[in-house]
mmCIF file of C-alpha atoms in Angstrom:
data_model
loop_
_atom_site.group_PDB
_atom_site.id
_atom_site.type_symbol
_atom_site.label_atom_id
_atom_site.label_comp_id
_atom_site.label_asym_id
_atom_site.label_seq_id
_atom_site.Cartn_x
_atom_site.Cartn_y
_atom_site.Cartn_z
ATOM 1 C CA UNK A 1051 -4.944 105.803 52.934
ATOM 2 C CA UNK A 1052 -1.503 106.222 51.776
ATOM 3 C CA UNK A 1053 -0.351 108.591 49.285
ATOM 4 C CA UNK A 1054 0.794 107.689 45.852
ATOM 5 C CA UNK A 1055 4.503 108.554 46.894
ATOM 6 C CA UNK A 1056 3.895 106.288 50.083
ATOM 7 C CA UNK A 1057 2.841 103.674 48.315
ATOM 8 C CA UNK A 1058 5.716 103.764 45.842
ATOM 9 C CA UNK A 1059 8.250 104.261 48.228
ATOM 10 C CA UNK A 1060 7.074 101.411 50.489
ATOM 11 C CA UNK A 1061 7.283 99.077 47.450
ATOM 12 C CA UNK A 1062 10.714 100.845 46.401
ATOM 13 C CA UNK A 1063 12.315 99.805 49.772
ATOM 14 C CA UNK A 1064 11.127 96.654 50.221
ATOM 15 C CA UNK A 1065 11.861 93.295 48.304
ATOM 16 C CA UNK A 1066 8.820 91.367 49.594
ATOM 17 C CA UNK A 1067 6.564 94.558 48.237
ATOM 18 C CA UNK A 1068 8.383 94.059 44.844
ATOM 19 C CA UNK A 1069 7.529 90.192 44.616
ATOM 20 C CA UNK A 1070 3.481 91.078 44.660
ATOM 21 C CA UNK A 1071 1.005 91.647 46.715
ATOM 22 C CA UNK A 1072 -1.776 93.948 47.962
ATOM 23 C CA UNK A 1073 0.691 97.205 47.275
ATOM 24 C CA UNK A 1074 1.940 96.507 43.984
ATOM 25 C CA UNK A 1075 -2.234 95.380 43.163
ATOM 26 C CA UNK A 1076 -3.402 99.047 44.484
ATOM 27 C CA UNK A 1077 -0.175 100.639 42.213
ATOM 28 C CA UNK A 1078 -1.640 99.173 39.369
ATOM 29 C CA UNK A 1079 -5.277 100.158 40.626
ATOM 30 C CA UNK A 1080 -4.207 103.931 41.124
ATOM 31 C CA UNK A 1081 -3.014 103.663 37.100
ATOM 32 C CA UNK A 1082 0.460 104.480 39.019
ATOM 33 C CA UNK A 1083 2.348 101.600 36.711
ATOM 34 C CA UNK A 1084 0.554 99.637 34.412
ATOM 35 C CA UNK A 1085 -0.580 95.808 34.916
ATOM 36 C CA UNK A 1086 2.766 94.806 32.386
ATOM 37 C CA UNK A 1087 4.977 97.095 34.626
ATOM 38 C CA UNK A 1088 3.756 95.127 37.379
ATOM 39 C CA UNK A 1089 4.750 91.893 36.095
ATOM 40 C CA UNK A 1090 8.260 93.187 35.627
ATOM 41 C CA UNK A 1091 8.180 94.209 38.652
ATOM 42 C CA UNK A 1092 7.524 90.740 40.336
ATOM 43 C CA UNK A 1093 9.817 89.206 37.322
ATOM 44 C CA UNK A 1094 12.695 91.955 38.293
ATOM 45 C CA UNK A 1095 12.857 92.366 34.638
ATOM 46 C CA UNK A 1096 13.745 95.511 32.580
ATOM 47 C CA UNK A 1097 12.098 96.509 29.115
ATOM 48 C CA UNK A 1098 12.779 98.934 26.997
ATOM 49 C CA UNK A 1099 9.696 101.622 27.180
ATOM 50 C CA UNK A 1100 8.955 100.840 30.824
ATOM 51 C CA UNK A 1101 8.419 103.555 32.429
ATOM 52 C CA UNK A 1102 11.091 105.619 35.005
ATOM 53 C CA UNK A 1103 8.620 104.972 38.151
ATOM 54 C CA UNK A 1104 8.557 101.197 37.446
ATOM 55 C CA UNK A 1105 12.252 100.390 36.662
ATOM 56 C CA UNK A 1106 12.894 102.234 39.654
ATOM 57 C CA UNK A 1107 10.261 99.859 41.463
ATOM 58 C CA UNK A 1108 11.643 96.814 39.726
ATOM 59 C CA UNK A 1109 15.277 97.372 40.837
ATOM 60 C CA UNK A 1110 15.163 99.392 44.333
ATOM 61 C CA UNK A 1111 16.999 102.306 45.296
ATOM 62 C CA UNK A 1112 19.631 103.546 43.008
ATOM 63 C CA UNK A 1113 22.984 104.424 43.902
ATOM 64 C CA UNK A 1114 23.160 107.637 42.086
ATOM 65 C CA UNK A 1115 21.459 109.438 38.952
ATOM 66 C CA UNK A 1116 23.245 112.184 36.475
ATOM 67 C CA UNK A 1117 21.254 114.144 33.702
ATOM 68 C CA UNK A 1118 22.687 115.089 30.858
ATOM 69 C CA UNK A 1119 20.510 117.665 29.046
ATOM 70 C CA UNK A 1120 20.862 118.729 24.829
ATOM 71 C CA UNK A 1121 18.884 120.995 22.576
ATOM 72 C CA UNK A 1122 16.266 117.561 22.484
ATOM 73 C CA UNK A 1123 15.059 117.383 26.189
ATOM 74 C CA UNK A 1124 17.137 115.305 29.190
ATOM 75 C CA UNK A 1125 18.960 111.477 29.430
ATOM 76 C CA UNK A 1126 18.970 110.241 32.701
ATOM 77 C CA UNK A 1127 21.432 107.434 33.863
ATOM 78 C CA UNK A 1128 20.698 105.336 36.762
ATOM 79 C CA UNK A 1129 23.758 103.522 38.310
ATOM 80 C CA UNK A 1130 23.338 100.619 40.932
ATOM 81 C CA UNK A 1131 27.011 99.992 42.289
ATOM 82 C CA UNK A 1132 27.176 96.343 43.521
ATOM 83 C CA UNK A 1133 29.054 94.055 40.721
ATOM 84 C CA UNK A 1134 27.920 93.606 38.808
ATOM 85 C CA UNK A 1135 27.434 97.365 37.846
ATOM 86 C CA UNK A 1136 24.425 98.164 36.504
ATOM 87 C CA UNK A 1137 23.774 101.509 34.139
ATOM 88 C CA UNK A 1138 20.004 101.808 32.861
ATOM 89 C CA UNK A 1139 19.668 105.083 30.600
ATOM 90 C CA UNK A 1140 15.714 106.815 30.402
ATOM 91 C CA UNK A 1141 14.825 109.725 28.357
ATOM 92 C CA UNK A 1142 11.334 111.378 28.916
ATOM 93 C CA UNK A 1143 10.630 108.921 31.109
ATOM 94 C CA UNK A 1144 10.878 106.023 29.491
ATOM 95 C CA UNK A 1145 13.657 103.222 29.621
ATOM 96 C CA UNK A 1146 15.583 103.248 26.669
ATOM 97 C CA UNK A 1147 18.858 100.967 27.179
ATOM 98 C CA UNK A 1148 20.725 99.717 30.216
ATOM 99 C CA UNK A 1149 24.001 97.892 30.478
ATOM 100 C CA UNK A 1150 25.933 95.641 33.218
ATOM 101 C CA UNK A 1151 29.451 94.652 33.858
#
């Protein structure tokens, strides 16, 4: 039996695992994303309150991450670097705004 962090990585790096199937099912059996995650997932669609683990599922590896932290706790910003550029923002785990161009 795979690991949780197996299981999410093998989904991570591969599209085919992202577009359904018995791994994403078991994710959402292990409570690892939830069954709405999971449709974004398949859908490649973002929403706000998703959490970190899924939007990283839904869009694959990242080209980098910074953290900015303030007296309130930590904002994260993911960057993927193909145009178009793609900036999604999470704070305490949860997505809270992204932007392309």
């Amino acid at each position: 039996m795979l690991s949780d962090t197996e299981l999410l990585n093998i989904i991570r790096d591969s599209p085919s695992n992202r577009k359904g199937g018995p791994k994403l099912t078991e994710a959402v059996d292990r409570k690892l994303i939830t069954m709405d995650e999971g449709f974004c997932i398949v859908k490649t669609a973002l929403i706000i309150g998703m959490s970190e683990r899924a939007m990283i599922l839904t869009l694959g590896k990242h080209y980098s991450v910074h953290t900015y932290r303030n007296k309130y706790g930590a904002t994260k910003q993911y960057s993927w670097g193909h145009p178009p550029y793609l900036f999604v923002y999470v704070e305490n785990g949860k997505v809270t705004s992204w932007s392309s161009y």
